[in-house]
Amino acid sequence: MSGSLFADASKRLEEALKHVKITEDAAEHLKYPKASLQVSIPVRMDNGALKIFQGYRVRYDDTRGPTKGGIRYHPNVCMDEVQSLAFWMTFKCAVLDLPFGGAKGGITLDPKQLSKFELERLSRGYIDAIADFIGPNVDIPAPDVQTNQLIMGWMMDQYNIIQRQITPAVITGKPLSMGGSLGRDTATGMGAYYVIETLMPQFKPVREITTVAVQGFGNVGAVVADLLCEAGYKVVAVSDSKGGIYAKQGLDIKSLIQFKQSTRDFKAVYCQDSVCNIVEHELITNEQLLALDVDILIPAALENQITKKNAHTIQAKYIVEAANGPITPEADLILNQKGTLIFPDILANAGGVTVSYFEWVQNRSGLYWTLDEVNSRLKQKMVNETNQIWAIAQKLSISMRTAAYVHSLNRISEAIDAKGTRDYYMQ
Ligand SMILES: NC(=O)C1=CN([C@@H]2O[C@H](COP(=O)(O)OP(=O)(O)OC[C@H]3O[C@@H](n4cnc5c(N)ncnc54)[C@H](O)[C@@H]3O)[C@@H](O)[C@H]2O)C=CC1
Ligand SMILES: O=C(O)CCC(=O)C(=O)O
């Protein structure tokens, strides 16, 4: 049964349906996931005890191609969350015109509590449990929150063992040495950066006086913060799950990345000033970060960070949703009334799945691209779709979120109608 996150996700579709003509068949089809799987994964822990973990994989819609989406390791992972993330992947892949449907997976756990060997056994056990549900022409997983290249490598190896053949195209975000693509590790942050660079010049052309706050300093948040800092934007605040730091004069993101890699959380910045080149800074909470008086706010952590409870405290004029689902529909209404411009998740964080698509293409062709080729193709796609969505938003006088759904719905519904249903064959 659907829970509240999925109900919220569906509201965005309902809103878009007011502005686009699609058949009743297509609209009905998009209300439900194609298939959902919940599995119990037995893992022998290092102390000899057996522990059972819960894993999930949802394939939401495969009309436009094999389903695609990451795997998340987090204590809050549940069917409602995975289904919502798979729903968003369906629209995200269509926004970028990738030949994929949407999927997502996850395991309920705090990976920091497991040893490396326990994590490897769990990751391999997950693939054992879902092997019949995935495949290079069926469903192709990738990394998401708290999963990475190393884990994707174990998973691909396990799939190869089961299939008794080398199948690199079954998973993306793998290590380069196993068929991964150059540029996948930075792709999501870079995609968000291209969206900002495409739209911001018309609002605030001088980067040096454009202030930015980034919530979440992982694979996505750290990369977008770094690219913006390098381009001259003033990144004044960043955070992780334990809290963040703020420096009015701007942060040195490269040193912060090095610092994070060595010590794990920003709390430690206080006793390590020299490491971070931070002259004057203060420790802030995540709630304070979200409410900072900055030009651009980039939530790059988890969903439901901006809700009706804190939406009125948001001062940023532009919000770039690098995370999936960081703003609830109620908060959307409040922000829209305030005139905040939101660059929606299904566009802003689509760089990752776009380079995952490039990785899949390279695996299937056996021909590998240079980093320049990957990044220039990524830029071309991000800029092109961003401009199209902006034009739809202007033409129909709707939010960019609704415009992004309209854009993707046109593509998905065309495919659903082209495919027809089994009923038609029976008549
Ligand atoms: N990794 C990828 O390629 C893609 C990720 N995304 C989305 O981007 C978001 C971040 O993903 P990743 O960077 O890959 O994850 P990650 O695990 O690398 O990093 C997550 C970051 O968020 C922080 N965080 C966690 N809970 C927080 C909280 N309550 N408040 C503030 N910070 C918190 C963590 O400390 C960490 O710094 C997620 O919503 C994910 O679904 C979207 C597209 C692709
Ligand atoms: O790279 C991929 O295939 C999926 C990335 C992902 O999970 C996401 O965009 O939320």
Tab-separated table of C-alpha atoms and ligand atoms in Angstrom:
chain	number	residue	atom	x	y	z
A	1	MET	CA	0.000	0.000	0.000
A	2	SER	CA	1.169	3.522	-0.775
A	3	GLY	CA	2.304	5.771	2.067
A	4	SER	CA	2.538	9.528	2.313
A	5	LEU	CA	5.742	10.129	0.335
A	6	PHE	CA	4.251	8.402	-2.688
A	7	ALA	CA	0.974	10.277	-2.222
A	8	ASP	CA	2.999	13.523	-2.237
A	9	ALA	CA	4.962	12.427	-5.314
A	10	SER	CA	1.700	11.679	-7.154
A	11	LYS	CA	0.439	15.229	-6.473
A	12	ARG	CA	3.098	16.589	-8.833
A	13	LEU	CA	1.753	14.326	-11.590
A	14	GLU	CA	-1.852	15.403	-10.892
A	15	GLU	CA	-0.827	19.058	-11.159
A	16	ALA	CA	0.965	18.468	-14.476
A	17	LEU	CA	-2.043	16.589	-15.887
A	18	LYS	CA	-3.999	19.864	-15.724
A	19	HIS	CA	-1.655	21.316	-18.354
A	20	VAL	CA	-1.049	18.453	-20.764
A	21	LYS	CA	-3.396	16.318	-22.827
A	22	ILE	CA	-2.661	12.614	-22.476
A	23	THR	CA	-4.980	9.647	-22.967
A	24	GLU	CA	-6.878	8.147	-20.015
A	25	ASP	CA	-4.991	4.891	-20.622
A	26	ALA	CA	-1.643	6.622	-20.173
A	27	ALA	CA	-2.789	8.493	-17.055
A	28	GLU	CA	-4.146	5.283	-15.478
A	29	HIS	CA	-0.962	3.387	-16.358
A	30	LEU	CA	1.241	5.942	-14.551
A	31	LYS	CA	-0.616	5.669	-11.231
A	32	TYR	CA	0.920	2.303	-10.277
A	33	PRO	CA	4.373	0.673	-10.218
A	34	LYS	CA	4.944	-2.135	-12.702
A	35	ALA	CA	6.503	-4.441	-10.107
A	36	SER	CA	7.712	-4.223	-6.506
A	37	LEU	CA	9.955	-6.685	-4.693
A	38	GLN	CA	10.779	-6.937	-0.996
A	39	VAL	CA	13.469	-9.406	0.038
A	40	SER	CA	15.010	-10.688	3.259
A	41	ILE	CA	18.802	-10.840	3.033
A	42	PRO	CA	20.580	-13.140	5.500
A	43	VAL	CA	24.074	-11.964	6.439
A	44	ARG	CA	26.610	-13.779	8.618
A	45	MET	CA	28.047	-10.972	10.773
A	46	ASP	CA	31.723	-10.874	11.795
A	47	ASN	CA	30.819	-12.060	15.331
A	48	GLY	CA	29.223	-15.219	13.916
A	49	ALA	CA	25.600	-14.152	14.439
A	50	LEU	CA	23.071	-14.281	11.596
A	51	LYS	CA	21.242	-11.052	10.815
A	52	ILE	CA	18.389	-10.555	8.343
A	53	PHE	CA	18.182	-7.241	6.454
A	54	GLN	CA	15.222	-5.963	4.430
A	55	GLY	CA	15.886	-5.011	0.801
A	56	TYR	CA	13.635	-3.500	-1.881
A	57	ARG	CA	13.566	-2.928	-5.622
A	58	VAL	CA	10.702	-1.209	-7.455
A	59	ARG	CA	10.419	-1.018	-11.256
A	60	TYR	CA	7.930	1.777	-11.807
A	61	ASP	CA	7.496	1.955	-15.574
A	62	ASP	CA	9.422	0.430	-18.469
A	63	THR	CA	7.530	1.740	-21.470
A	64	ARG	CA	10.458	3.825	-22.745
A	65	GLY	CA	13.115	1.185	-22.045
A	66	PRO	CA	14.719	-0.920	-19.302
A	67	THR	CA	14.181	0.590	-15.872
A	68	LYS	CA	17.014	2.551	-14.258
A	69	GLY	CA	17.745	3.888	-10.799
A	70	GLY	CA	20.062	3.811	-7.824
A	71	ILE	CA	20.329	1.713	-4.675
A	72	ARG	CA	20.187	3.453	-1.305
A	73	TYR	CA	21.546	2.231	2.049
A	74	HIS	CA	19.837	4.128	4.880
A	75	PRO	CA	17.934	3.337	8.111
A	76	ASN	CA	14.772	5.023	6.727
A	77	VAL	CA	14.575	2.964	3.525
A	78	CYS	CA	11.081	1.443	3.155
A	79	MET	CA	8.743	0.444	0.311
A	80	ASP	CA	7.013	3.837	0.271
A	81	GLU	CA	10.327	5.663	-0.170
A	82	VAL	CA	11.680	3.264	-2.800
A	83	GLN	CA	8.417	3.413	-4.788
A	84	SER	CA	8.471	7.234	-4.718
A	85	LEU	CA	12.102	7.328	-5.838
A	86	ALA	CA	11.281	4.871	-8.671
A	87	PHE	CA	8.355	7.097	-9.712
A	88	TRP	CA	10.668	10.141	-9.858
A	89	MET	CA	13.232	8.148	-11.886
A	90	THR	CA	10.551	7.432	-14.524
A	91	PHE	CA	9.967	11.144	-15.108
A	92	LYS	CA	13.649	12.057	-14.728
A	93	CYS	CA	14.745	9.650	-17.467
A	94	ALA	CA	12.034	11.033	-19.770
A	95	VAL	CA	13.012	14.655	-18.980
A	96	LEU	CA	16.496	13.898	-20.337
A	97	ASP	CA	15.063	11.787	-23.182
A	98	LEU	CA	17.025	8.715	-22.055
A	99	PRO	CA	15.748	5.369	-23.405
A	100	PHE	CA	14.928	4.175	-19.872
A	101	GLY	CA	12.019	3.781	-17.502
A	102	GLY	CA	12.353	4.339	-13.758
A	103	ALA	CA	13.352	2.081	-10.850
A	104	LYS	CA	14.954	2.343	-7.433
A	105	GLY	CA	16.237	0.006	-4.744
A	106	GLY	CA	17.463	0.082	-1.206
A	107	ILE	CA	18.313	-1.746	1.992
A	108	THR	CA	17.204	-0.635	5.443
A	109	LEU	CA	20.401	-0.205	7.463
A	110	ASP	CA	22.998	2.222	8.738
A	111	PRO	CA	26.030	1.154	6.689
A	112	LYS	CA	28.392	2.888	9.129
A	113	GLN	CA	27.534	0.164	11.675
A	114	LEU	CA	28.841	-2.649	9.429
A	115	SER	CA	32.427	-3.703	8.771
A	116	LYS	CA	33.670	-3.681	5.164
A	117	PHE	CA	33.334	-7.481	4.949
A	118	GLU	CA	29.797	-7.413	6.364
A	119	LEU	CA	28.881	-4.722	3.840
A	120	GLU	CA	30.285	-6.813	1.006
A	121	ARG	CA	28.342	-9.925	2.109
A	122	LEU	CA	25.157	-7.837	2.387
A	123	SER	CA	25.632	-6.228	-1.052
A	124	ARG	CA	26.253	-9.609	-2.681
A	125	GLY	CA	23.265	-11.080	-0.788
A	126	TYR	CA	21.037	-8.294	-2.123
A	127	ILE	CA	22.020	-9.164	-5.705
A	128	ASP	CA	21.412	-12.888	-5.016
A	129	ALA	CA	17.913	-11.944	-3.868
A	130	ILE	CA	17.017	-9.617	-6.791
A	131	ALA	CA	19.020	-11.226	-9.639
A	132	ASP	CA	15.887	-12.351	-11.517
A	133	PHE	CA	14.430	-8.840	-11.279
A	134	ILE	CA	17.379	-6.982	-12.906
A	135	GLY	CA	19.482	-7.299	-16.078
A	136	PRO	CA	21.059	-5.099	-18.779
A	137	ASN	CA	17.825	-5.155	-20.822
A	138	VAL	CA	15.471	-5.229	-17.834
A	139	ASP	CA	16.558	-3.081	-14.909
A	140	ILE	CA	19.940	-1.448	-14.319
A	141	PRO	CA	20.886	-0.336	-10.767
A	142	ALA	CA	23.406	2.396	-9.857
A	143	PRO	CA	24.649	4.211	-6.722
A	144	ASP	CA	22.516	6.489	-4.528
A	145	VAL	CA	22.750	7.638	-0.897
A	146	GLN	CA	25.547	5.812	0.987
A	147	THR	CA	26.414	3.473	-1.875
A	148	ASN	CA	29.429	3.950	-4.131
A	149	GLN	CA	31.718	2.498	-6.832
A	150	LEU	CA	33.098	-0.171	-4.512
A	151	ILE	CA	29.613	-1.493	-3.715
A	152	MET	CA	28.572	-1.373	-7.403
A	153	GLY	CA	31.702	-3.409	-8.222
A	154	TRP	CA	30.776	-6.135	-5.686
A	155	MET	CA	27.233	-6.185	-7.024
A	156	MET	CA	28.287	-6.514	-10.651
A	157	ASP	CA	30.720	-9.292	-9.732
A	158	GLN	CA	27.955	-11.160	-7.890
A	159	TYR	CA	25.628	-10.835	-10.899
A	160	ASN	CA	28.424	-12.190	-13.148
A	161	ILE	CA	28.864	-15.179	-10.836
A	162	ILE	CA	25.120	-15.944	-10.969
A	163	GLN	CA	24.899	-15.514	-14.757
A	164	ARG	CA	28.257	-17.196	-15.469
A	165	GLN	CA	29.161	-14.376	-17.847
A	166	ILE	CA	30.698	-10.915	-17.646
A	167	THR	CA	27.795	-8.444	-17.815
A	168	PRO	CA	29.089	-4.912	-17.194
A	169	ALA	CA	25.908	-3.243	-18.537
A	170	VAL	CA	23.848	-4.649	-15.625
A	171	ILE	CA	25.021	-1.906	-13.267
A	172	THR	CA	26.406	1.626	-13.652
A	173	GLY	CA	28.589	3.723	-11.373
A	174	LYS	CA	31.101	0.829	-11.270
A	175	PRO	CA	34.861	1.191	-10.785
A	176	LEU	CA	36.611	2.246	-14.025
A	177	SER	CA	38.602	-1.003	-13.953
A	178	MET	CA	35.321	-2.983	-14.232
A	179	GLY	CA	33.839	-0.978	-17.119
A	180	GLY	CA	32.746	2.178	-15.299
A	181	SER	CA	32.558	5.492	-17.119
A	182	LEU	CA	34.837	8.450	-16.623
A	183	GLY	CA	32.815	11.290	-15.146
A	184	ARG	CA	30.051	9.235	-13.461
A	185	ASP	CA	31.336	10.109	-9.973
A	186	THR	CA	30.960	13.857	-10.598
A	187	ALA	CA	27.991	13.701	-13.015
A	188	THR	CA	25.085	14.524	-10.690
A	189	GLY	CA	26.769	17.587	-9.192
A	190	MET	CA	27.976	18.655	-12.631
A	191	GLY	CA	24.471	18.306	-14.089
A	192	ALA	CA	23.103	20.587	-11.338
A	193	TYR	CA	25.914	23.043	-12.089
A	194	TYR	CA	24.960	23.155	-15.807
A	195	VAL	CA	21.311	23.817	-14.896
A	196	ILE	CA	22.421	26.735	-12.694
A	197	GLU	CA	24.759	28.078	-15.371
A	198	THR	CA	21.997	27.866	-17.997
A	199	LEU	CA	19.389	29.782	-16.006
A	200	MET	CA	21.128	32.029	-13.481
A	201	PRO	CA	22.802	34.553	-15.838
A	202	GLN	CA	19.388	36.051	-16.682
A	203	PHE	CA	18.630	36.620	-12.961
A	204	LYS	CA	22.000	37.305	-11.404
A	205	PRO	CA	24.819	37.545	-13.941
A	206	VAL	CA	27.731	38.269	-11.569
A	207	ARG	CA	28.854	35.004	-9.975
A	208	GLU	CA	31.174	36.664	-7.448
A	209	ILE	CA	28.219	38.294	-5.654
A	210	THR	CA	25.922	35.261	-5.937
A	211	THR	CA	25.837	33.483	-2.586
A	212	VAL	CA	25.140	29.747	-2.220
A	213	ALA	CA	24.323	27.345	0.636
A	214	VAL	CA	24.518	23.570	0.136
A	215	GLN	CA	22.809	21.058	2.436
A	216	GLY	CA	24.505	17.627	2.244
A	217	PHE	CA	28.189	17.228	1.381
A	218	GLY	CA	28.292	13.784	-0.230
A	219	ASN	CA	28.664	12.615	-3.804
A	220	VAL	CA	26.283	15.292	-5.104
A	221	GLY	CA	26.566	18.238	-2.677
A	222	ALA	CA	30.368	18.357	-2.483
A	223	VAL	CA	30.747	18.244	-6.272
A	224	VAL	CA	28.242	20.999	-7.021
A	225	ALA	CA	29.705	23.159	-4.214
A	226	ASP	CA	33.197	22.639	-5.629
A	227	LEU	CA	32.209	23.457	-9.223
A	228	LEU	CA	30.337	26.594	-8.159
A	229	CYS	CA	33.256	27.732	-5.983
A	230	GLU	CA	35.706	27.146	-8.847
A	231	ALA	CA	33.469	29.149	-11.209
A	232	GLY	CA	33.540	32.116	-8.804
A	233	TYR	CA	30.241	31.738	-6.912
A	234	LYS	CA	30.432	32.519	-3.196
A	235	VAL	CA	29.596	29.269	-1.390
A	236	VAL	CA	29.006	30.513	2.163
A	237	ALA	CA	27.586	27.406	3.890
A	238	VAL	CA	27.705	23.622	3.637
A	239	SER	CA	26.468	20.862	5.940
A	240	ASP	CA	26.348	17.140	6.557
A	241	SER	CA	23.936	15.080	8.668
A	242	LYS	CA	25.491	16.376	11.907
A	243	GLY	CA	25.341	20.104	11.042
A	244	GLY	CA	27.208	22.649	8.986
A	245	ILE	CA	29.514	25.629	8.784
A	246	TYR	CA	28.904	29.166	7.602
A	247	ALA	CA	31.477	31.771	6.537
A	248	LYS	CA	30.211	35.127	5.286
A	249	GLN	CA	33.265	35.687	3.098
A	250	GLY	CA	32.901	32.289	1.393
A	251	LEU	CA	34.334	28.832	2.052
A	252	ASP	CA	37.331	27.122	0.472
A	253	ILE	CA	35.464	24.061	-0.783
A	254	LYS	CA	38.498	22.124	-2.025
A	255	SER	CA	40.106	22.168	1.427
A	256	LEU	CA	36.767	21.231	2.969
A	257	ILE	CA	36.522	18.186	0.699
A	258	GLN	CA	40.007	17.083	1.812
A	259	PHE	CA	39.048	17.770	5.409
A	260	LYS	CA	35.804	15.746	5.141
A	261	GLN	CA	37.685	12.831	3.606
A	262	SER	CA	40.019	12.722	6.590
A	263	THR	CA	37.752	13.444	9.556
A	264	ARG	CA	34.176	12.611	8.511
A	265	ASP	CA	32.076	15.507	9.941
A	266	PHE	CA	32.113	19.291	10.009
A	267	LYS	CA	31.886	19.503	13.788
A	268	ALA	CA	35.622	18.918	13.823
A	269	VAL	CA	36.245	22.072	11.760
A	270	TYR	CA	36.326	24.091	14.978
A	271	CYS	CA	39.529	22.591	16.226
A	272	GLN	CA	41.118	22.350	12.771
A	273	ASP	CA	40.905	25.900	11.381
A	274	SER	CA	44.263	25.794	9.672
A	275	VAL	CA	43.288	22.707	7.679
A	276	CYS	CA	40.328	24.461	6.087
A	277	ASN	CA	41.667	27.945	5.415
A	278	ILE	CA	38.609	29.354	7.107
A	279	VAL	CA	39.245	32.721	8.675
A	280	GLU	CA	35.952	33.460	10.343
A	281	HIS	CA	33.197	30.893	10.461
A	282	GLU	CA	30.434	29.634	12.671
A	283	LEU	CA	28.849	26.258	13.278
A	284	ILE	CA	25.197	26.103	12.181
A	285	THR	CA	22.429	23.520	12.253
A	286	ASN	CA	20.811	22.173	9.103
A	287	GLU	CA	17.670	24.139	9.936
A	288	GLN	CA	19.744	27.348	10.106
A	289	LEU	CA	21.446	26.539	6.822
A	290	LEU	CA	18.118	26.197	5.050
A	291	ALA	CA	16.997	29.595	6.371
A	292	LEU	CA	20.150	31.533	5.403
A	293	ASP	CA	19.838	34.765	3.441
A	294	VAL	CA	21.558	33.480	0.292
A	295	ASP	CA	20.743	33.712	-3.403
A	296	ILE	CA	20.861	29.985	-4.167
A	297	LEU	CA	19.938	27.171	-1.770
A	298	ILE	CA	20.903	23.653	-2.839
A	299	PRO	CA	19.341	20.816	-0.817
A	300	ALA	CA	21.576	17.832	-1.669
A	301	ALA	CA	20.760	15.405	1.166
A	302	LEU	CA	17.411	13.650	1.578
A	303	GLU	CA	13.704	14.159	0.850
A	304	ASN	CA	11.248	16.274	2.904
A	305	GLN	CA	13.774	18.836	4.149
A	306	ILE	CA	11.587	21.848	3.313
A	307	THR	CA	8.036	21.355	4.569
A	308	LYS	CA	5.099	23.572	5.479
A	309	LYS	CA	6.751	23.942	8.922
A	310	ASN	CA	9.918	25.703	7.685
A	311	ALA	CA	9.023	26.937	4.160
A	312	HIS	CA	8.201	30.424	5.488
A	313	THR	CA	11.756	30.697	6.912
A	314	ILE	CA	13.419	30.171	3.510
A	315	GLN	CA	15.059	33.362	2.261
A	316	ALA	CA	16.840	32.044	-0.839
A	317	LYS	CA	15.400	33.305	-4.116
A	318	TYR	CA	16.452	30.202	-6.065
A	319	ILE	CA	16.344	26.576	-4.892
A	320	VAL	CA	18.153	23.908	-6.863
A	321	GLU	CA	16.881	20.440	-5.895
A	322	ALA	CA	20.053	18.365	-6.168
A	323	ALA	CA	18.429	15.824	-3.803
A	324	ASN	CA	15.336	13.817	-4.736
A	325	GLY	CA	12.122	15.213	-3.255
A	326	PRO	CA	13.597	17.743	-0.773
A	327	ILE	CA	10.482	19.983	-0.894
A	328	THR	CA	6.970	18.758	-0.001
A	329	PRO	CA	3.964	19.843	-2.140
A	330	GLU	CA	2.655	22.040	0.731
A	331	ALA	CA	6.032	23.782	0.942
A	332	ASP	CA	6.015	24.189	-2.853
A	333	LEU	CA	2.801	26.217	-2.575
A	334	ILE	CA	4.251	28.506	0.104
A	335	LEU	CA	7.492	29.018	-1.856
A	336	ASN	CA	5.673	29.642	-5.129
A	337	GLN	CA	3.576	32.317	-3.407
A	338	LYS	CA	6.772	33.927	-2.106
A	339	GLY	CA	8.143	33.985	-5.660
A	340	THR	CA	10.964	31.505	-4.982
A	341	LEU	CA	12.126	29.891	-8.216
A	342	ILE	CA	12.626	26.131	-7.840
A	343	PHE	CA	14.804	24.175	-10.268
A	344	PRO	CA	13.122	20.759	-9.836
A	345	ASP	CA	14.833	17.498	-8.897
A	346	ILE	CA	13.817	15.563	-12.017
A	347	LEU	CA	15.875	18.074	-14.004
A	348	ALA	CA	18.466	19.392	-11.532
A	349	ASN	CA	19.847	16.013	-10.422
A	350	ALA	CA	19.453	14.189	-13.749
A	351	GLY	CA	23.174	14.441	-14.590
A	352	GLY	CA	23.907	11.206	-12.709
A	353	VAL	CA	21.504	9.007	-14.608
A	354	THR	CA	22.533	10.700	-17.867
A	355	VAL	CA	26.148	9.620	-17.431
A	356	SER	CA	24.882	6.232	-16.209
A	357	TYR	CA	23.188	5.985	-19.607
A	358	PHE	CA	26.519	6.878	-21.260
A	359	GLU	CA	28.190	4.127	-19.179
A	360	TRP	CA	25.565	1.575	-20.310
A	361	VAL	CA	26.077	2.631	-23.960
A	362	GLN	CA	29.876	2.266	-23.583
A	363	ASN	CA	29.488	-1.175	-21.967
A	364	ARG	CA	27.234	-2.382	-24.775
A	365	SER	CA	29.418	-1.006	-27.565
A	366	GLY	CA	32.751	-1.888	-25.943
A	367	LEU	CA	34.052	1.539	-26.982
A	368	TYR	CA	35.084	3.829	-24.125
A	369	TRP	CA	34.902	7.639	-24.162
A	370	THR	CA	37.281	10.296	-22.856
A	371	LEU	CA	36.297	12.491	-19.905
A	372	ASP	CA	35.894	15.438	-22.286
A	373	GLU	CA	33.484	13.445	-24.471
A	374	VAL	CA	31.406	12.423	-21.445
A	375	ASN	CA	31.263	15.921	-19.959
A	376	SER	CA	30.524	17.695	-23.217
A	377	ARG	CA	27.671	15.276	-24.040
A	378	LEU	CA	26.348	15.745	-20.496
A	379	LYS	CA	26.485	19.521	-20.855
A	380	GLN	CA	24.718	19.426	-24.211
A	381	LYS	CA	21.838	17.337	-22.836
A	382	MET	CA	21.445	19.298	-19.593
A	383	VAL	CA	21.492	22.706	-21.298
A	384	ASN	CA	19.109	21.611	-24.055
A	385	GLU	CA	16.452	20.111	-21.732
A	386	THR	CA	16.785	22.984	-19.228
A	387	ASN	CA	16.060	25.505	-21.992
A	388	GLN	CA	13.067	23.483	-23.207
A	389	ILE	CA	11.593	23.261	-19.694
A	390	TRP	CA	12.143	26.963	-19.089
A	391	ALA	CA	10.331	27.718	-22.380
A	392	ILE	CA	7.354	25.503	-21.384
A	393	ALA	CA	7.177	27.206	-17.959
A	394	GLN	CA	7.092	30.645	-19.641
A	395	LYS	CA	4.599	29.649	-22.329
A	396	LEU	CA	2.091	28.038	-19.936
A	397	SER	CA	2.822	30.341	-16.943
A	398	ILE	CA	3.533	27.364	-14.700
A	399	SER	CA	6.315	26.450	-12.267
A	400	MET	CA	9.460	24.806	-13.605
A	401	ARG	CA	8.501	21.667	-11.677
A	402	THR	CA	5.161	21.377	-13.437
A	403	ALA	CA	6.846	22.246	-16.746
A	404	ALA	CA	9.362	19.418	-16.222
A	405	TYR	CA	6.505	16.961	-15.611
A	406	VAL	CA	4.627	18.253	-18.670
A	407	HIS	CA	7.801	17.812	-20.769
A	408	SER	CA	8.363	14.242	-19.587
A	409	LEU	CA	4.662	13.309	-19.702
A	410	ASN	CA	4.544	14.176	-23.391
A	411	ARG	CA	7.354	11.697	-24.017
A	412	ILE	CA	6.097	8.921	-21.701
A	413	SER	CA	2.466	9.076	-22.804
A	414	GLU	CA	3.487	8.951	-26.462
A	415	ALA	CA	5.361	5.704	-25.730
A	416	ILE	CA	2.490	4.226	-23.682
A	417	ASP	CA	0.013	4.934	-26.464
A	418	ALA	CA	2.402	3.674	-29.157
A	419	LYS	CA	2.810	0.401	-27.285
A	420	GLY	CA	-0.925	-0.109	-26.774
A	421	THR	CA	-2.264	-2.661	-24.325
A	422	ARG	CA	-2.760	-6.391	-24.504
A	423	ASP	CA	-6.540	-5.799	-24.760
A	424	TYR	CA	-6.046	-4.362	-28.215
A	425	TYR	CA	-4.327	-7.535	-29.398
A	426	MET	CA	-7.132	-9.676	-27.979
A	427	GLN	CA	-9.886	-7.854	-29.861
B	1	LIG	N1	24.528	9.767	-6.204
B	1	LIG	C1	23.885	10.114	-7.305
B	1	LIG	O1	24.391	9.942	-8.424
B	1	LIG	C2	22.541	10.754	-7.227
B	1	LIG	C3	22.003	11.178	-6.027
B	1	LIG	N2	20.828	11.864	-6.036
B	1	LIG	C4	20.240	12.321	-4.799
B	1	LIG	O2	21.098	13.279	-4.180
B	1	LIG	C5	20.940	13.210	-2.746
B	1	LIG	C6	22.294	12.981	-2.097
B	1	LIG	O3	22.833	11.778	-2.619
B	1	LIG	P1	24.401	11.438	-2.530
B	1	LIG	O4	25.179	12.701	-2.514
B	1	LIG	O5	24.670	10.408	-3.538
B	1	LIG	O6	24.475	10.769	-1.108
B	1	LIG	P2	25.737	10.649	-0.127
B	1	LIG	O7	25.440	9.538	0.778
B	1	LIG	O8	27.000	10.646	-0.906
B	1	LIG	O9	25.695	12.047	0.670
B	1	LIG	C7	24.597	12.464	1.406
B	1	LIG	C8	25.016	13.670	2.215
B	1	LIG	O10	23.875	14.190	2.900
B	1	LIG	C9	24.179	14.319	4.291
B	1	LIG	N3	22.948	14.165	5.054
B	1	LIG	C10	22.259	13.037	5.327
B	1	LIG	N4	21.181	13.327	6.065
B	1	LIG	C11	21.167	14.671	6.228
B	1	LIG	C12	20.322	15.588	6.882
B	1	LIG	N5	19.225	15.177	7.521
B	1	LIG	N6	20.633	16.896	6.831
B	1	LIG	C13	21.734	17.316	6.182
B	1	LIG	N7	22.577	16.518	5.553
B	1	LIG	C14	22.304	15.205	5.578
B	1	LIG	C15	25.197	13.244	4.578
B	1	LIG	O11	25.932	13.529	5.744
B	1	LIG	C16	26.046	13.352	3.293
B	1	LIG	O12	26.934	14.443	3.408
B	1	LIG	C17	19.906	12.108	-2.502
B	1	LIG	O13	18.632	12.677	-2.464
B	1	LIG	C18	20.033	11.248	-3.751
B	1	LIG	O14	18.885	10.481	-4.010
B	1	LIG	C19	20.174	12.159	-7.182
B	1	LIG	C20	20.664	11.776	-8.377
B	1	LIG	C21	21.834	10.949	-8.492
B	2	LIG	O1	22.550	6.654	-12.204
B	2	LIG	C1	21.482	6.090	-12.134
B	2	LIG	O2	21.146	5.179	-12.867
B	2	LIG	C2	20.439	6.499	-11.115
B	2	LIG	C3	20.754	7.686	-10.290
B	2	LIG	C4	19.673	7.882	-9.282
B	2	LIG	O3	19.394	7.008	-8.497
B	2	LIG	C5	18.923	9.124	-9.255
B	2	LIG	O4	18.982	9.904	-10.217
B	2	LIG	O5	18.192	9.368	-8.266
